[in-house]
XYZ file of C-alpha atoms in Angstrom:
280
model
C 7.523 -11.258 -9.423
C 7.751 -10.075 -6.073
C 8.174 -6.153 -5.353
C 11.321 -5.863 -4.992
C 12.928 -3.992 -1.705
C 15.729 -1.630 -1.640
C 17.756 -0.264 1.378
C 17.363 4.037 1.207
C 20.494 5.267 1.459
C 20.703 9.233 2.312
C 23.554 11.664 2.262
C 25.633 9.626 -0.384
C 28.116 11.374 -2.768
C 30.865 9.899 -4.802
C 33.603 11.167 -2.533
C 32.077 10.455 0.969
C 30.620 6.569 2.218
C 27.022 6.891 3.365
C 25.786 7.754 6.716
C 25.630 4.043 9.033
C 22.427 3.493 9.598
C 20.151 4.153 12.715
C 18.455 1.159 14.501
C 15.059 2.716 13.758
C 15.709 2.634 9.990
C 17.422 -0.150 10.036
C 14.644 -2.349 11.912
C 11.768 -0.674 9.251
C 13.458 -1.644 6.349
C 14.420 -4.974 7.788
C 10.897 -5.664 8.630
C 9.709 -5.522 5.114
C 12.169 -7.571 3.693
C 11.559 -9.850 5.990
C 7.833 -10.348 4.556
C 9.351 -10.494 1.312
C 11.395 -13.440 2.704
C 8.599 -15.276 3.606
C 7.019 -14.450 0.545
C 9.877 -16.501 -0.926
C 9.952 -19.266 1.548
C 6.142 -20.320 0.766
C 6.972 -19.894 -3.781
C 10.129 -22.104 -2.703
C 7.661 -24.761 -1.020
C 5.021 -24.415 -3.767
C 7.533 -24.415 -6.840
C 10.233 -26.864 -5.104
C 12.921 -24.516 -5.500
C 16.184 -25.738 -4.665
C 18.601 -22.929 -3.528
C 21.887 -22.586 -2.275
C 23.719 -19.614 -0.588
C 26.947 -19.187 -0.070
C 28.616 -16.704 1.912
C 31.959 -16.278 2.334
C 34.945 -13.520 3.563
C 37.471 -12.569 5.979
C 36.752 -13.494 9.609
C 34.384 -10.540 11.340
C 32.712 -9.900 8.100
C 29.517 -10.525 9.481
C 28.494 -13.657 7.734
C 27.265 -14.971 10.664
C 25.135 -11.694 11.684
C 23.841 -11.659 7.771
C 22.775 -15.286 7.883
C 20.693 -14.239 11.229
C 18.767 -11.532 9.609
C 18.357 -13.857 6.577
C 16.460 -16.675 8.830
C 15.188 -14.998 11.982
C 11.715 -14.636 10.701
C 11.279 -17.773 8.395
C 11.246 -21.762 8.717
C 14.364 -23.186 9.759
C 12.633 -26.785 8.004
C 12.771 -24.054 4.754
C 16.083 -21.978 5.458
C 18.257 -24.781 6.766
C 21.815 -22.676 7.608
C 24.775 -25.206 7.447
C 28.450 -24.674 9.217
C 30.505 -27.649 9.360
C 32.965 -28.140 12.257
C 36.351 -29.326 11.605
C 36.982 -31.976 9.562
C 36.983 -35.656 10.968
C 40.353 -37.925 10.318
C 38.333 -40.050 8.062
C 36.329 -36.935 6.264
C 40.225 -35.443 5.464
C 40.192 -38.847 3.280
C 37.380 -38.521 1.565
C 36.819 -36.133 -2.051
C 37.273 -32.851 -0.925
C 33.752 -31.790 -1.969
C 32.100 -34.969 -0.638
C 30.982 -33.650 2.870
C 29.242 -30.764 0.895
C 27.572 -32.962 -1.288
C 24.946 -34.066 1.201
C 24.312 -30.753 3.198
C 22.901 -29.378 -0.737
C 19.377 -28.539 -1.152
C 16.357 -30.521 -2.220
C 13.634 -29.357 -3.889
C 11.627 -26.900 -1.625
C 15.052 -25.827 0.354
C 16.985 -22.958 1.076
C 20.410 -24.165 1.979
C 22.887 -21.397 3.731
C 26.282 -22.287 3.857
C 28.023 -20.254 6.670
C 31.635 -21.124 4.774
C 31.206 -23.550 2.537
C 33.511 -25.668 0.099
C 35.765 -22.507 -0.253
C 37.169 -23.333 3.104
C 39.823 -24.668 0.579
C 40.923 -21.831 -1.308
C 40.652 -19.343 2.020
C 41.216 -20.381 5.108
C 42.762 -24.074 4.354
C 45.206 -22.755 1.784
C 46.455 -19.527 4.233
C 46.265 -21.465 7.520
C 48.727 -24.450 5.811
C 45.381 -27.039 6.441
C 46.211 -27.968 2.624
C 49.086 -27.549 -0.041
C 49.542 -25.012 -2.788
C 48.311 -28.093 -4.863
C 45.402 -29.117 -4.001
C 44.116 -26.088 -3.358
C 44.591 -24.927 -7.324
C 43.380 -28.660 -8.103
C 39.882 -27.426 -6.107
C 40.096 -23.785 -7.785
C 40.309 -25.880 -11.194
C 37.629 -27.789 -10.349
C 34.704 -25.800 -8.775
C 33.739 -24.307 -11.645
C 32.247 -27.432 -13.112
C 31.104 -29.146 -10.040
C 29.070 -25.830 -9.575
C 27.816 -25.825 -13.093
C 27.005 -29.409 -12.487
C 24.536 -28.217 -9.538
C 22.776 -25.441 -11.762
C 22.524 -27.899 -14.182
C 20.861 -30.239 -11.368
C 18.231 -27.122 -10.792
C 19.928 -25.732 -7.363
C 19.941 -21.549 -7.484
C 23.489 -20.719 -6.851
C 24.499 -17.435 -5.040
C 27.455 -17.044 -3.605
C 28.672 -13.789 -1.205
C 31.684 -12.387 -0.330
C 32.064 -9.711 2.336
C 34.405 -7.414 2.176
C 35.526 -5.973 5.606
C 38.145 -2.989 5.922
C 41.632 -3.776 7.613
C 40.545 -1.165 10.422
C 36.719 -2.030 10.974
C 38.414 -5.715 11.215
C 40.784 -4.459 13.922
C 38.192 -2.446 15.843
C 35.803 -5.450 15.699
C 38.606 -7.999 16.969
C 38.952 -6.131 19.710
C 35.900 -5.509 21.229
C 35.533 -9.338 21.306
C 38.488 -9.407 24.070
C 36.560 -7.716 26.501
C 32.602 -8.233 25.649
C 31.134 -11.071 27.308
C 28.571 -11.466 24.865
C 31.208 -11.847 22.259
C 34.263 -14.155 23.574
C 33.022 -17.245 22.258
C 33.761 -15.749 18.580
C 37.486 -15.287 19.653
C 39.540 -17.851 18.961
C 43.153 -18.700 18.457
C 42.701 -19.263 14.601
C 41.065 -16.368 14.530
C 44.028 -14.279 15.986
C 46.694 -16.293 13.356
C 44.626 -15.316 10.953
C 44.364 -11.340 11.697
C 47.911 -11.472 11.273
C 48.102 -12.423 7.545
C 46.048 -10.087 6.056
C 47.467 -10.043 2.933
C 47.720 -13.478 2.486
C 44.218 -13.761 2.738
C 43.778 -10.780 -0.245
C 46.268 -13.027 -2.258
C 43.793 -15.821 -1.923
C 41.401 -14.562 -2.097
C 42.333 -12.679 -5.526
C 42.864 -15.974 -6.791
C 39.953 -17.621 -5.772
C 37.900 -14.755 -7.697
C 39.980 -15.030 -10.753
C 39.434 -18.897 -10.839
C 35.724 -18.828 -9.898
C 33.920 -15.845 -10.469
C 32.201 -17.413 -13.466
C 28.663 -16.529 -15.866
C 27.160 -19.257 -13.927
C 27.986 -19.252 -10.700
C 29.298 -14.853 -9.828
C 30.433 -13.856 -6.772
C 28.605 -10.791 -6.189
C 30.729 -9.105 -3.160
C 28.948 -6.897 -0.056
C 31.039 -4.079 1.653
C 30.435 -4.939 5.274
C 32.285 -2.104 7.711
C 28.674 -0.956 7.703
C 26.734 -4.614 8.911
C 23.309 -3.110 8.632
C 23.416 -1.525 5.802
C 25.358 -5.083 4.105
C 22.572 -7.144 5.942
C 19.799 -4.837 3.952
C 21.453 -4.452 0.738
C 22.276 -8.698 0.511
C 18.821 -9.609 2.005
C 17.033 -7.350 -1.080
C 19.816 -8.333 -3.779
C 19.022 -12.317 -3.447
C 15.583 -11.876 -3.127
C 15.894 -9.828 -6.608
C 17.636 -12.965 -8.111
C 15.673 -16.094 -7.079
C 12.531 -15.852 -8.963
C 9.412 -16.097 -7.053
C 5.518 -14.529 -6.775
C 3.306 -13.864 -3.793
C 0.932 -16.914 -3.121
C -2.688 -15.893 -2.952
C -3.722 -16.487 0.554
C -7.430 -17.189 2.157
C -9.019 -14.737 4.811
C -7.584 -16.437 7.898
C -10.440 -16.111 11.184
C -9.233 -17.320 14.265
C -12.306 -20.111 14.864
C -14.385 -20.053 18.304
C -12.965 -21.515 21.279
C -14.320 -24.508 23.104
C -16.730 -24.237 25.969
C -15.130 -24.997 29.521
C -17.833 -27.803 30.078
C -16.808 -27.956 34.261
C -13.278 -28.028 33.897
C -11.372 -25.886 36.175
C -7.404 -24.946 36.822
C -5.730 -27.455 39.103
C -4.587 -26.459 42.579
C -1.584 -27.695 42.002
C 2.027 -26.386 43.315
C 3.630 -25.105 40.788
C 6.859 -24.081 40.401
C 6.786 -20.174 39.372
C 10.088 -18.315 38.640
C 10.762 -15.426 40.051
C 9.744 -12.042 38.615
C 12.671 -9.747 39.070
C 12.069 -6.136 38.909
C 13.107 -5.341 35.826
C 13.640 -2.006 33.965
C 9.893 -0.537 32.429
C 10.641 -1.032 28.324
C 9.530 1.922 25.863
C-alpha cells in the first residue's frame, strides 16, 4: 500500500481552531500529495479501477479549488471533471439520474463530479426547481442506485465541504469587487445566500437518507481552504487502495545531428517582452 501523507497541523488545541496554513507550508505538503496522486493514477490505469468522487457543499465552500488541487498535476484523460450545466428541456423529461449515468467512470478512470445527482437534494429542492415529492423520491432511491454503482465495481467517495456562515459571507463579498472572481457570483448565489437554513435542512435530510454504510458522506471543514484541500486529498488517497508500480530508469537519448539544418530567416511575429518585475 502506498504511503499516506497527512497535512501537518500545528498549534491545535480542543478549544482553539488551528492557525491557517501559510503558503510555503501548504505548497510543500501539496507537492507530496501530488506525487502520491500520480502514483494512484498509474495504479488506476494498471488495475483498471473505476473511481467516482462527488463534491457537494454550499456556494463558496471550496469545491472548485479542491478539485483543481487534485487534478492540476495528473492527466485529464484519467482524472476527468464533470460539472454539468442546467438541464435542457429534453433532459428535464428524462429519468432524473439518466443524464449522470453516461459520465460514470470506465476502467482506468477517476471521475470527479463538481456537484452531482445530489443537486436534487440541495439546490433544486431549496430553490424550488423540483417538488418536495420529487426530492423525497430521489432521497429514497439514491442509496439503491449507489449500491448498484458499487456492486458494478465503482469506488464511490462522497465529500461534503462545510463552510461557516461568516466565512461564506466573507468569500461572497470578496467576489463583488475582485475582477478575478466576478464570474463566480451569479444571481443564484445571492438567492442561495439568503436561504442558509433552508440549505441546512436540505443537507440534514440528505445525510439522514443517503449516509449509508456502502456510500457514506465524508465531511470536511473548509473555512481554511488549504487545510481542507490537504485533508481531502490525504483522505481519498487512504480510501483508494493503490501501490507504487516499479519504474525503469529513464535516460534522455542523444539528440540527432543537425546534418546541415539551419534556422530559417523567417519574419516570425514575436510577442513583445514587457518589463515584468523580477521574481524571487
